[in-house]
Amino acid sequence: DFHLKKEPKIRSFNTLEYLNVNGCIELGHEGILACAGNSSNLTHLFASDTAITDEGWQQLALHFPQLKTLEIGKEITDGGLLLITLQCPNLESLTIKGSSSITEKGLSEVLSNCPNMHTLRFYHCLGLADEAVDCIAISGRNIKEFVLVDSPNVNPEAIERLFQNVKTLETLQLGEQATDAILQELSCSNPQLTSFSCINAKQLHKEGVESLVRNCSHLEVLDLQSCFNVRLGEVEGLTFLPLKRLTYSGGTLLNLSNENQKFDENWLSNFYRLTQLDLAGTDCAANTLDAIMNLKALQSLNLAECSGLIPSELSLLSKLQNLRTLNLKGQKIDDQTLCVLVKELPLLEELDLSYCVELSDESLSVLASACLHLRTLSVEGCRKISDDGLENLLQSSPSLSSLNVKDCPHVF
């Protein structure tokens, strides 16, 4: 398992099964061959944002015919996909990021040459149009995971046709093309769906989400990021789902409040199975924290830049003793409240306190003694933090591997 973060001093590995060179923008196929060319076990290769051409991919495919998972970037064309899939018939998962040259011709070759393909992900692929999605609808009958984000030339009608034919989906992520009609078709043809995500879907309303809730009773992941026309509290039946992850960033929970801006605690408490909750940027009611503190299974909580929360009541989150990840970016929490909070969170591994401007070195001192498993910490924009506080933290936090101190004027 080797993650190459930049142009390497090449070293050869003979037993690699997983190689990630995403973001090595000057790396060509020669570098990968020098690193893993002697490995007969490589089955997972992630190489988006690299300089690998179609010819380079052909060489890689010849060396690694056993590949099952592949992530490629903007240089790939239909011709390159043909060269890859002819040599790697065992491919099961394909992710393409940023290519404007992939069309239905390339996808037809993928699905024809790789009969075990079950995962297709497309991000920012401007060359994809309705014909490409129709190709998947005809030949991708065994697809279990499908992602289509930022592909503006694909119309909602084509996505509807896809779901009329593909009835094996378990995981789906869409962008702004998501509509009520799409979710209605999806939920009727794929009741086994367990994960649905969409981003910035302006044409999605509660009626579409309700059809998903009504028909997909096994849904465990629901992500409605920046879907401003969906008011979560108005979606009937949502609390009956076995949800483990819920993302509702940028929305509002105020529709669940009465005239005194009091939140219906019982509504959110019904999501007792949740292990991840993301409400970043959400308009919250004053007593939202009273509801969240009842979600005892939570391991990850994101309250970044949420408005309406009472800073002194953030200490209520100390009841969530299974928390491993907590994001409080932009909250007006002070040293005293943070100290009460983190002393009761012994499992905390990742903490984001960016722009919590009231915090000082006192908070760092408590983190050093209370959070022995802390691996990642951001205090960006915490202008009262100084070198002395950081030195104390670093000396007492052997597990800390990532620290963000941008925009801290007293740190030198």
C-alpha positions in Angstrom: 0.0 0.0 0.0 1.9 3.0 -1.3 0.6 6.6 -1.6 2.9 8.7 -3.8 2.2 12.4 -3.1 4.8 14.0 -5.4 7.4 13.3 -8.0 9.4 10.5 -6.2 12.9 9.3 -5.9 11.8 6.1 -7.6 11.9 2.9 -5.6 10.8 -0.4 -6.9 8.2 -2.5 -5.0 7.6 -6.1 -5.9 4.5 -6.8 -3.8 2.3 -3.8 -4.4 -1.5 -4.4 -4.5 -2.6 -0.7 -4.2 -0.8 2.3 -5.7 -2.1 5.9 -5.4 -0.3 8.6 -7.5 -3.2 11.0 -7.7 -1.9 14.6 -8.1 1.6 13.7 -9.4 1.0 16.0 -12.3 4.4 15.4 -14.0 4.4 11.7 -13.5 4.2 9.5 -16.6 3.7 5.8 -17.0 7.5 5.3 -16.8 7.4 6.4 -13.2 4.7 3.9 -12.3 6.5 1.1 -14.1 9.7 2.0 -12.2 7.8 1.9 -9.0 5.6 -1.2 -9.5 6.6 -2.7 -12.8 7.9 -5.9 -11.1 4.7 -6.4 -9.1 2.3 -9.0 -10.4 -0.2 -8.3 -7.6 -1.2 -4.7 -8.5 -5.0 -4.7 -8.6 -5.8 -1.1 -7.5 -4.3 1.9 -9.4 -5.3 5.5 -8.8 -3.7 7.9 -11.3 -5.9 10.9 -11.9 -4.1 14.3 -12.4 -1.1 12.7 -13.9 0.6 13.1 -17.3 -0.2 9.6 -18.6 -1.3 9.5 -22.2 -3.2 6.8 -24.1 0.0 5.2 -25.1 1.2 5.2 -21.5 -2.0 3.6 -20.4 -1.5 0.9 -22.9 1.9 0.1 -21.5 0.5 0.1 -17.9 -2.3 -2.2 -19.0 0.2 -4.6 -20.5 2.1 -4.8 -17.3 -0.9 -5.0 -15.0 -3.6 -7.1 -16.7 -4.9 -8.1 -13.3 -6.2 -4.6 -12.5 -9.7 -4.5 -10.9 -9.9 -0.9 -9.8 -8.7 2.0 -11.9 -8.9 5.8 -11.5 -7.8 7.9 -14.4 -7.7 11.6 -15.4 -8.2 14.2 -18.1 -5.7 12.9 -20.6 -7.7 9.7 -21.4 -9.7 9.3 -24.6 -12.0 6.7 -26.1 -8.9 5.1 -27.7 -7.1 4.9 -24.4 -10.1 3.2 -22.8 -10.1 0.6 -25.6 -6.4 -0.1 -25.1 -6.9 -0.5 -21.3 -10.0 -2.7 -21.4 -8.6 -5.1 -24.0 -5.7 -5.9 -21.7 -7.6 -5.6 -18.4 -10.8 -7.6 -18.8 -11.1 -8.1 -15.0 -11.8 -4.4 -14.3 -14.6 -4.0 -11.8 -14.4 -0.3 -10.9 -13.6 2.6 -13.2 -13.4 6.3 -12.1 -12.7 9.1 -14.7 -12.0 12.6 -13.6 -11.9 15.7 -15.8 -11.8 14.1 -19.2 -13.5 16.0 -22.0 -12.7 13.3 -24.6 -14.8 10.3 -23.3 -17.9 9.6 -25.2 -20.4 6.7 -25.7 -17.8 5.0 -27.9 -15.3 4.5 -25.1 -18.0 3.5 -22.6 -19.3 0.9 -25.1 -15.8 -0.7 -25.2 -15.6 -0.6 -21.4 -18.8 -2.5 -20.9 -18.2 -4.9 -23.7 -14.7 -5.9 -22.7 -15.1 -5.9 -18.9 -18.1 -8.1 -18.0 -17.5 -7.8 -14.3 -17.8 -4.0 -14.2 -20.0 -2.9 -11.3 -18.8 0.6 -10.5 -18.7 3.6 -12.8 -17.8 7.1 -11.5 -17.6 10.3 -13.7 -16.5 13.6 -12.3 -16.3 16.8 -14.5 -16.4 14.8 -17.8 -17.7 17.4 -20.2 -17.7 15.1 -23.2 -20.4 12.9 -21.8 -23.8 13.4 -23.3 -27.2 11.5 -23.3 -25.8 8.9 -25.7 -23.2 7.9 -23.2 -25.8 7.4 -20.4 -28.0 5.5 -22.9 -25.0 3.2 -23.6 -24.7 2.4 -19.9 -28.5 1.8 -19.7 -28.2 -0.8 -22.4 -25.0 -2.6 -21.5 -24.5 -1.8 -17.8 -27.2 -4.0 -16.4 -25.0 -5.1 -13.4 -23.9 -1.7 -12.3 -24.1 -1.4 -8.5 -22.5 2.1 -8.0 -22.9 5.0 -10.3 -21.6 8.6 -10.0 -22.3 11.4 -12.4 -21.2 14.9 -11.2 -20.6 18.0 -13.2 -21.4 16.6 -16.6 -23.7 19.4 -17.9 -24.4 17.8 -21.3 -26.3 15.0 -19.8 -30.1 15.7 -19.5 -32.3 14.5 -16.7 -34.4 12.5 -19.2 -31.3 10.3 -20.1 -30.8 9.6 -16.4 -34.4 8.6 -16.1 -33.9 6.1 -19.0 -30.9 4.7 -17.2 -32.9 3.8 -14.1 -35.6 2.2 -16.2 -33.0 -0.3 -17.4 -30.4 -0.6 -14.6 -32.1 -2.2 -11.6 -29.1 -3.3 -9.5 -28.0 0.0 -8.0 -26.9 0.2 -4.4 -25.0 3.5 -4.4 -25.8 6.6 -6.4 -24.3 10.1 -6.5 -25.7 12.8 -8.8 -25.1 16.5 -9.3 -27.5 19.3 -10.3 -29.3 17.1 -12.8 -31.2 15.3 -10.0 -35.0 16.0 -10.2 -38.1 14.7 -8.5 -38.9 12.6 -11.6 -35.5 11.0 -11.5 -35.8 10.0 -7.8 -39.3 8.6 -8.4 -38.0 6.4 -11.3 -34.9 5.4 -9.3 -36.7 4.4 -6.2 -39.3 2.3 -8.0 -36.7 0.4 -10.0 -33.9 0.1 -7.4 -35.6 -0.4 -4.0 -32.4 -2.1 -2.7 -30.5 1.3 -2.8 -28.5 1.9 0.4 -26.7 5.2 -0.4 -27.9 8.3 -2.2 -26.0 11.6 -2.6 -26.7 14.7 -4.6 -25.1 18.1 -4.7 -26.7 21.5 -5.6 -29.8 19.9 -7.1 -32.0 23.0 -7.6 -34.8 20.9 -9.2 -35.1 18.5 -6.3 -38.0 19.0 -3.8 -39.4 17.1 -0.9 -41.7 15.1 -3.2 -38.7 13.4 -4.9 -37.0 12.7 -1.6 -40.2 11.3 -0.2 -40.5 8.8 -3.1 -36.9 7.7 -2.2 -37.8 7.3 1.5 -41.0 5.5 0.7 -39.5 2.9 -1.7 -35.9 2.5 -0.5 -36.4 1.2 3.0 -32.7 0.0 3.3 -31.2 3.5 2.8 -28.3 4.1 5.2 -26.6 7.1 3.6 -28.5 10.3 2.6 -26.5 13.3 1.4 -28.5 16.4 0.3 -25.7 18.9 0.1 -26.8 22.4 -0.9 -30.2 21.1 -2.0 -31.9 24.3 -0.9 -35.4 23.4 -2.1 -35.6 20.4 0.2 -36.6 21.2 3.8 -35.5 18.1 5.7 -38.2 18.3 8.4 -41.0 18.3 5.8 -39.9 15.0 4.3 -42.4 12.4 5.6 -41.2 9.0 6.7 -37.5 10.0 6.9 -37.1 9.0 10.6 -38.1 5.4 9.8 -35.1 4.8 7.6 -32.0 3.0 9.1 -29.8 6.0 8.4 -26.2 5.9 9.5 -24.9 8.9 7.6 -26.9 12.1 7.1 -25.6 15.2 5.3 -27.7 18.3 5.0 -25.1 21.0 4.5 -26.3 24.5 3.7 -30.0 23.9 4.4 -32.2 25.0 7.3 -33.7 23.3 10.3 -35.7 26.3 11.3 -38.8 24.8 9.6 -38.8 22.3 12.5 -39.1 25.1 15.0 -42.1 26.8 16.6 -42.6 30.5 16.9 -40.1 30.6 19.8 -37.4 29.0 17.6 -37.4 25.8 19.6 -36.3 22.7 17.7 -38.3 19.5 17.8 -35.8 17.4 19.7 -37.8 14.2 19.2 -37.5 14.4 15.5 -33.8 14.3 15.3 -33.5 11.9 18.2 -35.3 9.3 16.0 -32.1 9.0 14.0 -30.4 7.0 16.8 -28.5 4.8 14.4 -26.5 7.8 12.9 -22.7 7.5 13.1 -22.1 10.5 10.9 -24.0 13.8 10.8 -23.0 16.8 8.7 -25.0 20.0 9.1 -22.2 22.4 7.9 -23.6 25.8 7.0 -27.1 25.0 8.2 -29.5 27.4 9.9 -30.1 25.8 13.2 -32.6 26.5 16.0 -31.3 27.5 19.4 -31.9 24.1 21.0 -30.5 21.9 18.1 -27.7 20.8 20.4 -30.2 19.4 22.9 -31.3 17.0 20.1 -27.9 16.1 18.8 -26.6 15.1 22.2 -29.1 12.2 22.2 -27.4 10.6 19.1 -25.1 8.4 21.2 -23.8 6.4 18.2 -22.3 9.5 16.5 -18.7 9.1 15.5 -18.4 12.1 13.2 -20.2 15.5 13.6 -19.8 18.6 11.4 -21.2 21.8 12.7 -18.9 24.1 10.7 -20.3 27.6 10.3 -23.8 26.6 11.5 -25.8 29.6 12.6 -28.2 29.8 15.5 -26.2 27.6 17.9 -25.6 28.9 21.5 -21.7 28.8 22.0 -21.8 28.0 25.7 -24.1 25.0 25.0 -21.5 23.3 22.7 -20.3 21.6 25.9 -23.5 19.4 25.6 -21.6 17.5 22.9 -19.5 15.9 25.6 -22.3 13.4 25.9 -21.3 12.0 22.5 -18.4 9.9 23.9 -18.0 7.9 20.7 -17.0 10.9 18.7 -13.8 10.6 16.7 -14.3 13.5 14.3 -15.6 17.0 15.3 -15.8 20.1 13.2 -16.6 23.4 15.0 -15.2 25.8 12.4 -16.4 29.3 12.9 -18.2 28.7 16.2 -17.8 31.3 19.0 -16.7 28.7 21.5 -14.4 29.9 24.3 -11.7 28.2 26.3 -13.9 27.2 29.2 -16.5 25.5 27.0 -14.0 23.7 24.9 -12.2 22.4 28.0 -15.4 21.0 29.4 -16.2 19.4 26.0 -12.9 17.7 25.1 -12.3 16.3 28.6 -15.2 13.9 27.9 -14.2 12.9 24.4 -11.3 10.5 24.9 -11.6 8.9 21.4 -11.3 12.2 19.5 -8.9 11.9 16.5 -9.8 14.8 14.2 -10.7 18.3 15.5 -11.3 21.4 13.4 -11.4 24.7 15.4 -10.7 27.0 12.5 -11.7 30.6 13.1 -12.9 29.9 16.6 -11.4 33.2 17.5 -12.1 33.1 21.2 -9.7 30.2 21.8 -6.2 30.7 23.3 -3.3 28.6 24.4 -5.4 27.4 27.4 -7.4 25.3 25.0 -4.2 23.8 23.5 -3.0 22.8 26.9 -6.2 20.9 27.7 -6.2 19.2 24.2 -2.6 18.0 25.0 -3.7 16.3 28.2 -7.2 15.1 27.3 -7.1 14.0 23.7 -4.3 11.4 23.6 -5.4 10.0 20.3 -5.6 13.3 18.4 -4.2 12.9 14.9 -5.5 16.0 13.0 -6.0 19.5 14.4 -6.8 22.8 12.7 -6.6 26.1 14.6 -6.5 28.2 11.4 -7.5 31.8 12.1 -7.3 31.3 15.9 -5.5 34.6 16.4 -4.9 34.2 20.2 -2.8 31.0 19.7 0.9 31.4 20.2 4.2 29.4 19.8 4.2 28.6 23.5 0.8 26.9 23.3 1.8 24.9 20.2 5.1 23.8 21.7 3.2 22.4 24.7 0.7 20.6 22.5 3.4 19.1 20.2 5.4 17.8 23.2 2.4 16.1 24.7 0.6 14.8 21.6 2.6 11.8 20.1 -0.2 10.9 17.8 -0.6 14.3 16.2 0.4 14.1 12.5 -1.4 17.0 10.9 -1.6 20.6 12.2 -3.0 23.6 10.5 -1.9 27.0 11.9 -2.6 29.3 9.0 -3.5 32.9 9.8 -2.2 32.6 13.4 -0.2 35.8 13.7 1.5 34.9 16.9 2.8 31.6 15.5 6.2 32.0 13.9 
